[in-house]
Amino acid sequence: MNAKALTPNRARQASEPKPSNAAPAAPEQDSTQTIAAAITSAIIEHRLAPGAKLTEQKIAAIYGVSRTIVRQALFQLARDHLVTLEPARGAFVSQPSVEEAQQVFAVRRMLEQHLVEEFCDKATPADFRAMRAHLKQEQAVVGRVDVTGRTRLLGDFHVLMAERIGNIVLAQILSELISRCALITLMYQSSRAAQHSSDEHVAILRALESRDVKQAKTLMEAHLRETENSLLYHPRTSSADLTLALAVYAA
């Protein structure tokens, strides 16, 4: 998946020099990535619910492109497990099972234990300032009960940790897992349970700033387990209108 659709630290990445001999992307590739990123964002921001039908013709009309380009974007999202392609029926936002949800969180726990260790070892004062600034945004959004902003920022906290220490591969993997978690929480998590995550992030960052690896790992493990334990495993699958969900990204 293109991590640009998910991670918050775009200004830093955009400022990095590009190879002078890099070939420009083809317009078709740009359109495919734009549509894939828009659908990903709509899922993460809970504008598209699990089970929502992704009609090629309607998406093509929204973006003024061919159905071939839309199909390429849907294939990419299917590879990343965000979309399910069903023969003779079309494409749908995936509906992760309880077993899949449990596996996703198990993988995240393993990866983020390593992330905490690496962050404690490599983080600079500038990295901690960036994390505190992110948490300030988080707290403000949670205070406004902004579900869309909250969902994105809570996930971005974890990805930003990996980005700040330069582990781009881990950042991309976490982006993919967190986008799958967005589907899982949309189906299974109560809104009340989600309110606690930002406070838990504050505690994790405090331990990281103290370079207390053991405490930070304990808090991260507890944070992810608490999130998983808040899942009700009674899916809510009402679908948003496709035009309303994607129009905001086509402007």
PDB file of C-alpha atoms in Angstrom:
ATOM      1  CA  MET A   1       0.000   0.000   0.000  1.00  0.00           C
ATOM      2  CA  ASN A   2       1.174   3.557  -0.623  1.00  0.00           C
ATOM      3  CA  ALA A   3       1.997   4.832   2.851  1.00  0.00           C
ATOM      4  CA  LYS A   4       1.376   8.402   1.712  1.00  0.00           C
ATOM      5  CA  ALA A   5      -2.320   7.843   2.197  1.00  0.00           C
ATOM      6  CA  LEU A   6      -1.866   7.147   5.886  1.00  0.00           C
ATOM      7  CA  THR A   7       1.094   8.770   7.553  1.00  0.00           C
ATOM      8  CA  PRO A   8       1.188  12.307   8.957  1.00  0.00           C
ATOM      9  CA  ASN A   9       4.789  13.344   8.463  1.00  0.00           C
ATOM     10  CA  ARG A  10       4.509  14.348   4.822  1.00  0.00           C
ATOM     11  CA  ALA A  11       6.316  17.678   4.998  1.00  0.00           C
ATOM     12  CA  ARG A  12       9.548  15.993   6.048  1.00  0.00           C
ATOM     13  CA  GLN A  13       9.283  13.363   3.321  1.00  0.00           C
ATOM     14  CA  ALA A  14       8.381  15.937   0.675  1.00  0.00           C
ATOM     15  CA  SER A  15      11.506  17.937   1.496  1.00  0.00           C
ATOM     16  CA  GLU A  16      13.803  15.000   0.864  1.00  0.00           C
ATOM     17  CA  PRO A  17      15.712  15.309  -2.448  1.00  0.00           C
ATOM     18  CA  LYS A  18      14.472  13.255  -5.371  1.00  0.00           C
ATOM     19  CA  PRO A  19      16.907  11.535  -7.754  1.00  0.00           C
ATOM     20  CA  SER A  20      17.516  13.841 -10.713  1.00  0.00           C
ATOM     21  CA  ASN A  21      17.171  10.970 -13.156  1.00  0.00           C
ATOM     22  CA  ALA A  22      13.822   9.717 -11.768  1.00  0.00           C
ATOM     23  CA  ALA A  23      11.232   9.321 -14.514  1.00  0.00           C
ATOM     24  CA  PRO A  24       7.908  11.123 -13.959  1.00  0.00           C
ATOM     25  CA  ALA A  25       4.956   8.900 -13.138  1.00  0.00           C
ATOM     26  CA  ALA A  26       2.512   8.222 -15.949  1.00  0.00           C
ATOM     27  CA  PRO A  27      -0.870   9.992 -15.672  1.00  0.00           C
ATOM     28  CA  GLU A  28      -2.633   6.619 -15.462  1.00  0.00           C
ATOM     29  CA  GLN A  29      -0.416   5.588 -12.537  1.00  0.00           C
ATOM     30  CA  ASP A  30      -1.085   8.907 -10.777  1.00  0.00           C
ATOM     31  CA  SER A  31      -4.838   8.427 -11.194  1.00  0.00           C
ATOM     32  CA  THR A  32      -4.666   4.860  -9.918  1.00  0.00           C
ATOM     33  CA  GLN A  33      -2.735   5.957  -6.828  1.00  0.00           C
ATOM     34  CA  THR A  34      -5.094   8.884  -6.237  1.00  0.00           C
ATOM     35  CA  ILE A  35      -8.140   6.622  -6.266  1.00  0.00           C
ATOM     36  CA  ALA A  36      -6.467   3.973  -4.105  1.00  0.00           C
ATOM     37  CA  ALA A  37      -5.421   6.615  -1.589  1.00  0.00           C
ATOM     38  CA  ALA A  38      -8.904   8.163  -1.548  1.00  0.00           C
ATOM     39  CA  ILE A  39     -10.626   4.847  -0.874  1.00  0.00           C
ATOM     40  CA  THR A  40      -8.063   4.016   1.806  1.00  0.00           C
ATOM     41  CA  SER A  41      -8.644   7.381   3.480  1.00  0.00           C
ATOM     42  CA  ALA A  42     -12.409   6.939   3.285  1.00  0.00           C
ATOM     43  CA  ILE A  43     -12.089   3.583   5.044  1.00  0.00           C
ATOM     44  CA  ILE A  44      -9.714   4.867   7.715  1.00  0.00           C
ATOM     45  CA  GLU A  45     -11.875   7.920   8.364  1.00  0.00           C
ATOM     46  CA  HIS A  46     -14.947   5.672   8.626  1.00  0.00           C
ATOM     47  CA  ARG A  47     -16.640   7.244   5.588  1.00  0.00           C
ATOM     48  CA  LEU A  48     -16.869   3.824   3.950  1.00  0.00           C
ATOM     49  CA  ALA A  49     -18.074   0.955   6.086  1.00  0.00           C
ATOM     50  CA  PRO A  50     -17.173  -2.724   5.777  1.00  0.00           C
ATOM     51  CA  GLY A  51     -19.321  -4.337   3.124  1.00  0.00           C
ATOM     52  CA  ALA A  52     -19.774  -1.134   1.101  1.00  0.00           C
ATOM     53  CA  LYS A  53     -19.983  -1.878  -2.635  1.00  0.00           C
ATOM     54  CA  LEU A  54     -17.332  -0.110  -4.716  1.00  0.00           C
ATOM     55  CA  THR A  55     -18.964   0.354  -8.106  1.00  0.00           C
ATOM     56  CA  GLU A  56     -16.391   0.857 -10.848  1.00  0.00           C
ATOM     57  CA  GLN A  57     -18.647   3.021 -13.003  1.00  0.00           C
ATOM     58  CA  LYS A  58     -19.573   5.344 -10.160  1.00  0.00           C
ATOM     59  CA  ILE A  59     -15.948   5.778  -9.026  1.00  0.00           C
ATOM     60  CA  ALA A  60     -14.879   6.414 -12.634  1.00  0.00           C
ATOM     61  CA  ALA A  61     -17.518   9.156 -12.907  1.00  0.00           C
ATOM     62  CA  ILE A  62     -16.413  10.782  -9.636  1.00  0.00           C
ATOM     63  CA  TYR A  63     -12.803  11.045 -10.797  1.00  0.00           C
ATOM     64  CA  GLY A  64     -13.336  11.426 -14.544  1.00  0.00           C
ATOM     65  CA  VAL A  65     -11.235   8.385 -15.443  1.00  0.00           C
ATOM     66  CA  SER A  66     -11.745   5.089 -17.199  1.00  0.00           C
ATOM     67  CA  ARG A  67     -13.038   1.981 -15.463  1.00  0.00           C
ATOM     68  CA  THR A  68      -9.685   0.338 -16.272  1.00  0.00           C
ATOM     69  CA  ILE A  69      -7.902   2.799 -13.987  1.00  0.00           C
ATOM     70  CA  VAL A  70     -10.486   2.237 -11.239  1.00  0.00           C
ATOM     71  CA  ARG A  71     -10.056  -1.511 -11.619  1.00  0.00           C
ATOM     72  CA  GLN A  72      -6.286  -1.161 -11.182  1.00  0.00           C
ATOM     73  CA  ALA A  73      -6.834   0.764  -7.940  1.00  0.00           C
ATOM     74  CA  LEU A  74      -9.260  -1.875  -6.673  1.00  0.00           C
ATOM     75  CA  PHE A  75      -6.772  -4.654  -7.474  1.00  0.00           C
ATOM     76  CA  GLN A  76      -4.135  -2.797  -5.469  1.00  0.00           C
ATOM     77  CA  LEU A  77      -6.481  -2.426  -2.502  1.00  0.00           C
ATOM     78  CA  ALA A  78      -7.457  -6.094  -2.737  1.00  0.00           C
ATOM     79  CA  ARG A  79      -3.782  -7.008  -2.495  1.00  0.00           C
ATOM     80  CA  ASP A  80      -3.628  -4.952   0.708  1.00  0.00           C
ATOM     81  CA  HIS A  81      -6.732  -6.713   2.098  1.00  0.00           C
ATOM     82  CA  LEU A  82      -8.828  -3.549   2.229  1.00  0.00           C
ATOM     83  CA  VAL A  83     -11.074  -4.613  -0.650  1.00  0.00           C
ATOM     84  CA  THR A  84     -12.593  -7.975  -1.519  1.00  0.00           C
ATOM     85  CA  LEU A  85     -13.148  -8.827  -5.201  1.00  0.00           C
ATOM     86  CA  GLU A  86     -16.033 -11.222  -5.775  1.00  0.00           C
ATOM     87  CA  PRO A  87     -16.576 -12.837  -9.209  1.00  0.00           C
ATOM     88  CA  ALA A  88     -19.748 -11.618 -10.919  1.00  0.00           C
ATOM     89  CA  ARG A  89     -20.501  -9.321  -7.985  1.00  0.00           C
ATOM     90  CA  GLY A  90     -17.736  -6.740  -7.994  1.00  0.00           C
ATOM     91  CA  ALA A  91     -15.640  -5.059  -5.321  1.00  0.00           C
ATOM     92  CA  PHE A  92     -16.574  -4.491  -1.689  1.00  0.00           C
ATOM     93  CA  VAL A  93     -14.854  -2.973   1.338  1.00  0.00           C
ATOM     94  CA  SER A  94     -13.515  -5.991   3.201  1.00  0.00           C
ATOM     95  CA  GLN A  95     -15.251  -7.338   6.292  1.00  0.00           C
ATOM     96  CA  PRO A  96     -12.514  -8.799   8.510  1.00  0.00           C
ATOM     97  CA  SER A  97     -13.443 -11.837  10.557  1.00  0.00           C
ATOM     98  CA  VAL A  98     -12.915 -12.130  14.298  1.00  0.00           C
ATOM     99  CA  GLU A  99      -9.982 -14.486  13.670  1.00  0.00           C
ATOM    100  CA  GLU A 100      -8.356 -12.034  11.257  1.00  0.00           C
ATOM    101  CA  ALA A 101      -8.824  -9.202  13.753  1.00  0.00           C
ATOM    102  CA  GLN A 102      -7.069 -11.201  16.441  1.00  0.00           C
ATOM    103  CA  GLN A 103      -4.195 -12.043  14.090  1.00  0.00           C
ATOM    104  CA  VAL A 104      -3.728  -8.401  13.063  1.00  0.00           C
ATOM    105  CA  PHE A 105      -3.417  -7.290  16.671  1.00  0.00           C
ATOM    106  CA  ALA A 106      -1.034 -10.169  17.467  1.00  0.00           C
ATOM    107  CA  VAL A 107       1.288  -9.058  14.647  1.00  0.00           C
ATOM    108  CA  ARG A 108       1.095  -5.437  15.773  1.00  0.00           C
ATOM    109  CA  ARG A 109       2.080  -6.396  19.313  1.00  0.00           C
ATOM    110  CA  MET A 110       5.196  -8.171  18.021  1.00  0.00           C
ATOM    111  CA  LEU A 111       6.235  -5.341  15.712  1.00  0.00           C
ATOM    112  CA  GLU A 112       5.592  -2.534  18.147  1.00  0.00           C
ATOM    113  CA  GLN A 113       7.634  -4.130  20.902  1.00  0.00           C
ATOM    114  CA  HIS A 114      10.596  -3.819  18.522  1.00  0.00           C
ATOM    115  CA  LEU A 115       9.515  -0.297  17.560  1.00  0.00           C
ATOM    116  CA  VAL A 116       9.599   0.829  21.203  1.00  0.00           C
ATOM    117  CA  GLU A 117      13.117  -0.570  21.661  1.00  0.00           C
ATOM    118  CA  GLU A 118      14.395   1.111  18.499  1.00  0.00           C
ATOM    119  CA  PHE A 119      12.721   4.420  19.288  1.00  0.00           C
ATOM    120  CA  CYS A 120      14.208   4.505  22.799  1.00  0.00           C
ATOM    121  CA  ASP A 121      17.639   3.863  21.300  1.00  0.00           C
ATOM    122  CA  LYS A 122      17.528   6.319  18.395  1.00  0.00           C
ATOM    123  CA  ALA A 123      15.055   9.113  19.155  1.00  0.00           C
ATOM    124  CA  THR A 124      16.447  12.655  19.313  1.00  0.00           C
ATOM    125  CA  PRO A 125      15.021  15.705  21.112  1.00  0.00           C
ATOM    126  CA  ALA A 126      13.510  16.772  17.775  1.00  0.00           C
ATOM    127  CA  ASP A 127      11.741  13.413  17.495  1.00  0.00           C
ATOM    128  CA  PHE A 128      10.238  13.823  20.954  1.00  0.00           C
ATOM    129  CA  ARG A 129       9.084  17.357  20.071  1.00  0.00           C
ATOM    130  CA  ALA A 130       7.363  15.977  16.962  1.00  0.00           C
ATOM    131  CA  MET A 131       5.647  13.270  18.996  1.00  0.00           C
ATOM    132  CA  ARG A 132       4.458  15.790  21.601  1.00  0.00           C
ATOM    133  CA  ALA A 133       3.083  18.021  18.847  1.00  0.00           C
ATOM    134  CA  HIS A 134       1.216  15.042  17.430  1.00  0.00           C
ATOM    135  CA  LEU A 135      -0.262  14.204  20.839  1.00  0.00           C
ATOM    136  CA  LYS A 136      -1.418  17.817  21.203  1.00  0.00           C
ATOM    137  CA  GLN A 137      -3.372  17.400  17.953  1.00  0.00           C
ATOM    138  CA  GLU A 138      -4.725  14.074  19.168  1.00  0.00           C
ATOM    139  CA  GLN A 139      -5.962  15.508  22.442  1.00  0.00           C
ATOM    140  CA  ALA A 140      -7.655  18.406  20.685  1.00  0.00           C
ATOM    141  CA  VAL A 141      -9.466  16.126  18.250  1.00  0.00           C
ATOM    142  CA  VAL A 142     -10.553  13.692  20.955  1.00  0.00           C
ATOM    143  CA  GLY A 143     -11.837  16.637  22.958  1.00  0.00           C
ATOM    144  CA  ARG A 144     -14.033  17.639  20.026  1.00  0.00           C
ATOM    145  CA  VAL A 145     -15.279  14.066  19.604  1.00  0.00           C
ATOM    146  CA  ASP A 146     -14.114  14.239  15.984  1.00  0.00           C
ATOM    147  CA  VAL A 147     -14.440  10.583  14.956  1.00  0.00           C
ATOM    148  CA  THR A 148     -12.823  11.089  11.544  1.00  0.00           C
ATOM    149  CA  GLY A 149      -9.812  13.013  12.838  1.00  0.00           C
ATOM    150  CA  ARG A 150      -9.487  10.832  15.907  1.00  0.00           C
ATOM    151  CA  THR A 151      -9.303   7.615  13.923  1.00  0.00           C
ATOM    152  CA  ARG A 152      -6.564   8.936  11.651  1.00  0.00           C
ATOM    153  CA  LEU A 153      -4.452  10.561  14.351  1.00  0.00           C
ATOM    154  CA  LEU A 154      -4.605   7.638  16.767  1.00  0.00           C
ATOM    155  CA  GLY A 155      -3.239   5.349  14.061  1.00  0.00           C
ATOM    156  CA  ASP A 156      -0.676   7.890  12.892  1.00  0.00           C
ATOM    157  CA  PHE A 157       0.914   8.006  16.370  1.00  0.00           C
ATOM    158  CA  HIS A 158       2.372   4.534  15.841  1.00  0.00           C
ATOM    159  CA  VAL A 159       3.478   5.146  12.254  1.00  0.00           C
ATOM    160  CA  LEU A 160       5.072   8.481  13.168  1.00  0.00           C
ATOM    161  CA  MET A 161       7.297   6.742  15.725  1.00  0.00           C
ATOM    162  CA  ALA A 162       8.758   4.564  12.979  1.00  0.00           C
ATOM    163  CA  GLU A 163       9.069   7.472  10.537  1.00  0.00           C
ATOM    164  CA  ARG A 164      10.891   9.693  13.001  1.00  0.00           C
ATOM    165  CA  ILE A 165      13.679   7.148  13.529  1.00  0.00           C
ATOM    166  CA  GLY A 166      13.966   6.491   9.798  1.00  0.00           C
ATOM    167  CA  ASN A 167      12.565   2.967   9.733  1.00  0.00           C
ATOM    168  CA  ILE A 168      10.470   3.480   6.605  1.00  0.00           C
ATOM    169  CA  VAL A 169       9.884  -0.239   6.021  1.00  0.00           C
ATOM    170  CA  LEU A 170       8.358  -0.621   9.476  1.00  0.00           C
ATOM    171  CA  ALA A 171       6.333   2.563   8.942  1.00  0.00           C
ATOM    172  CA  GLN A 172       4.876   1.120   5.731  1.00  0.00           C
ATOM    173  CA  ILE A 173       4.065  -2.220   7.334  1.00  0.00           C
ATOM    174  CA  LEU A 174       2.382  -0.485  10.280  1.00  0.00           C
ATOM    175  CA  SER A 175       0.435   1.720   7.855  1.00  0.00           C
ATOM    176  CA  GLU A 176      -0.978  -1.374   6.181  1.00  0.00           C
ATOM    177  CA  LEU A 177      -1.839  -3.031   9.489  1.00  0.00           C
ATOM    178  CA  ILE A 178      -3.379   0.123  10.913  1.00  0.00           C
ATOM    179  CA  SER A 179      -5.576   0.592   7.855  1.00  0.00           C
ATOM    180  CA  ARG A 180      -6.816  -2.967   8.430  1.00  0.00           C
ATOM    181  CA  CYS A 181      -7.334  -2.069  12.086  1.00  0.00           C
ATOM    182  CA  ALA A 182      -9.533   0.826  10.966  1.00  0.00           C
ATOM    183  CA  LEU A 183     -11.874  -1.692   9.352  1.00  0.00           C
ATOM    184  CA  ILE A 184     -11.759  -3.853  12.452  1.00  0.00           C
ATOM    185  CA  THR A 185     -12.543  -1.025  14.840  1.00  0.00           C
ATOM    186  CA  LEU A 186     -15.298   0.240  12.558  1.00  0.00           C
ATOM    187  CA  MET A 187     -16.945  -3.167  12.716  1.00  0.00           C
ATOM    188  CA  TYR A 188     -16.298  -4.116  16.311  1.00  0.00           C
ATOM    189  CA  GLN A 189     -15.233  -1.204  18.570  1.00  0.00           C
ATOM    190  CA  SER A 190     -17.522   1.002  20.636  1.00  0.00           C
ATOM    191  CA  SER A 191     -16.864   4.753  20.376  1.00  0.00           C
ATOM    192  CA  ARG A 192     -16.529   4.998  24.148  1.00  0.00           C
ATOM    193  CA  ALA A 193     -13.608   2.559  24.204  1.00  0.00           C
ATOM    194  CA  ALA A 194     -11.711   4.555  21.587  1.00  0.00           C
ATOM    195  CA  GLN A 195     -11.544   7.605  23.875  1.00  0.00           C
ATOM    196  CA  HIS A 196      -8.867   6.036  26.086  1.00  0.00           C
ATOM    197  CA  SER A 197      -6.247   5.568  23.379  1.00  0.00           C
ATOM    198  CA  SER A 198      -4.883   9.110  23.381  1.00  0.00           C
ATOM    199  CA  ASP A 199      -4.285   9.089  27.137  1.00  0.00           C
ATOM    200  CA  GLU A 200      -2.450   5.792  26.732  1.00  0.00           C
ATOM    201  CA  HIS A 201      -0.290   7.368  24.025  1.00  0.00           C
ATOM    202  CA  VAL A 202       0.650  10.141  26.465  1.00  0.00           C
ATOM    203  CA  ALA A 203       1.810   7.562  29.021  1.00  0.00           C
ATOM    204  CA  ILE A 204       3.801   5.659  26.384  1.00  0.00           C
ATOM    205  CA  LEU A 205       5.572   8.821  25.233  1.00  0.00           C
ATOM    206  CA  ARG A 206       6.375   9.758  28.819  1.00  0.00           C
ATOM    207  CA  ALA A 207       8.107   6.397  29.305  1.00  0.00           C
ATOM    208  CA  LEU A 208       9.949   6.800  26.000  1.00  0.00           C
ATOM    209  CA  GLU A 209      11.215  10.239  27.007  1.00  0.00           C
ATOM    210  CA  SER A 210      12.558   8.680  30.211  1.00  0.00           C
ATOM    211  CA  ARG A 211      14.306   6.035  28.041  1.00  0.00           C
ATOM    212  CA  ASP A 212      12.531   3.440  30.172  1.00  0.00           C
ATOM    213  CA  VAL A 213      12.377   0.651  27.585  1.00  0.00           C
ATOM    214  CA  LYS A 214      10.796  -1.896  29.910  1.00  0.00           C
ATOM    215  CA  GLN A 215       7.991   0.445  30.990  1.00  0.00           C
ATOM    216  CA  ALA A 216       7.374   1.691  27.451  1.00  0.00           C
ATOM    217  CA  LYS A 217       7.106  -1.876  26.150  1.00  0.00           C
ATOM    218  CA  THR A 218       4.737  -2.795  28.980  1.00  0.00           C
ATOM    219  CA  LEU A 219       2.533   0.217  28.249  1.00  0.00           C
ATOM    220  CA  MET A 220       2.507  -0.439  24.496  1.00  0.00           C
ATOM    221  CA  GLU A 221       1.557  -4.079  25.036  1.00  0.00           C
ATOM    222  CA  ALA A 222      -1.214  -3.055  27.443  1.00  0.00           C
ATOM    223  CA  HIS A 223      -2.419  -0.360  25.020  1.00  0.00           C
ATOM    224  CA  LEU A 224      -2.788  -2.769  22.103  1.00  0.00           C
ATOM    225  CA  ARG A 225      -4.375  -5.450  24.258  1.00  0.00           C
ATOM    226  CA  GLU A 226      -6.810  -2.914  25.702  1.00  0.00           C
ATOM    227  CA  THR A 227      -7.763  -1.847  22.186  1.00  0.00           C
ATOM    228  CA  GLU A 228      -8.293  -5.444  21.137  1.00  0.00           C
ATOM    229  CA  ASN A 229     -10.222  -6.265  24.319  1.00  0.00           C
ATOM    230  CA  SER A 230     -12.582  -3.367  23.606  1.00  0.00           C
ATOM    231  CA  LEU A 231     -13.741  -5.056  20.406  1.00  0.00           C
ATOM    232  CA  LEU A 232     -17.278  -6.294  20.810  1.00  0.00           C
ATOM    233  CA  TYR A 233     -17.122  -8.779  17.928  1.00  0.00           C
ATOM    234  CA  HIS A 234     -20.689  -7.976  16.965  1.00  0.00           C
ATOM    235  CA  PRO A 235     -20.120  -6.404  13.533  1.00  0.00           C
ATOM    236  CA  ARG A 236     -21.753  -3.191  12.454  1.00  0.00           C
ATOM    237  CA  THR A 237     -21.788  -3.241   8.647  1.00  0.00           C
ATOM    238  CA  SER A 238     -24.016  -0.401   7.444  1.00  0.00           C
ATOM    239  CA  SER A 239     -22.464   1.134   4.324  1.00  0.00           C
ATOM    240  CA  ALA A 240     -21.935   4.804   3.530  1.00  0.00           C
ATOM    241  CA  ASP A 241     -23.022   6.254   0.193  1.00  0.00           C
ATOM    242  CA  LEU A 242     -20.100   5.877  -2.225  1.00  0.00           C
ATOM    243  CA  THR A 243     -20.445   9.323  -3.810  1.00  0.00           C
ATOM    244  CA  LEU A 244     -20.564  11.098  -0.447  1.00  0.00           C
ATOM    245  CA  ALA A 245     -17.660   9.037   0.877  1.00  0.00           C
ATOM    246  CA  LEU A 246     -15.304   9.795  -2.033  1.00  0.00           C
ATOM    247  CA  ALA A 247     -16.404  13.199  -3.308  1.00  0.00           C
ATOM    248  CA  VAL A 248     -14.364  14.999  -0.665  1.00  0.00           C
ATOM    249  CA  TYR A 249     -11.165  13.492  -2.130  1.00  0.00           C
ATOM    250  CA  ALA A 250     -12.055  14.298  -5.749  1.00  0.00           C
ATOM    251  CA  ALA A 251     -12.194  18.060  -5.264  1.00  0.00           C
TER     252      ALA A 251
END
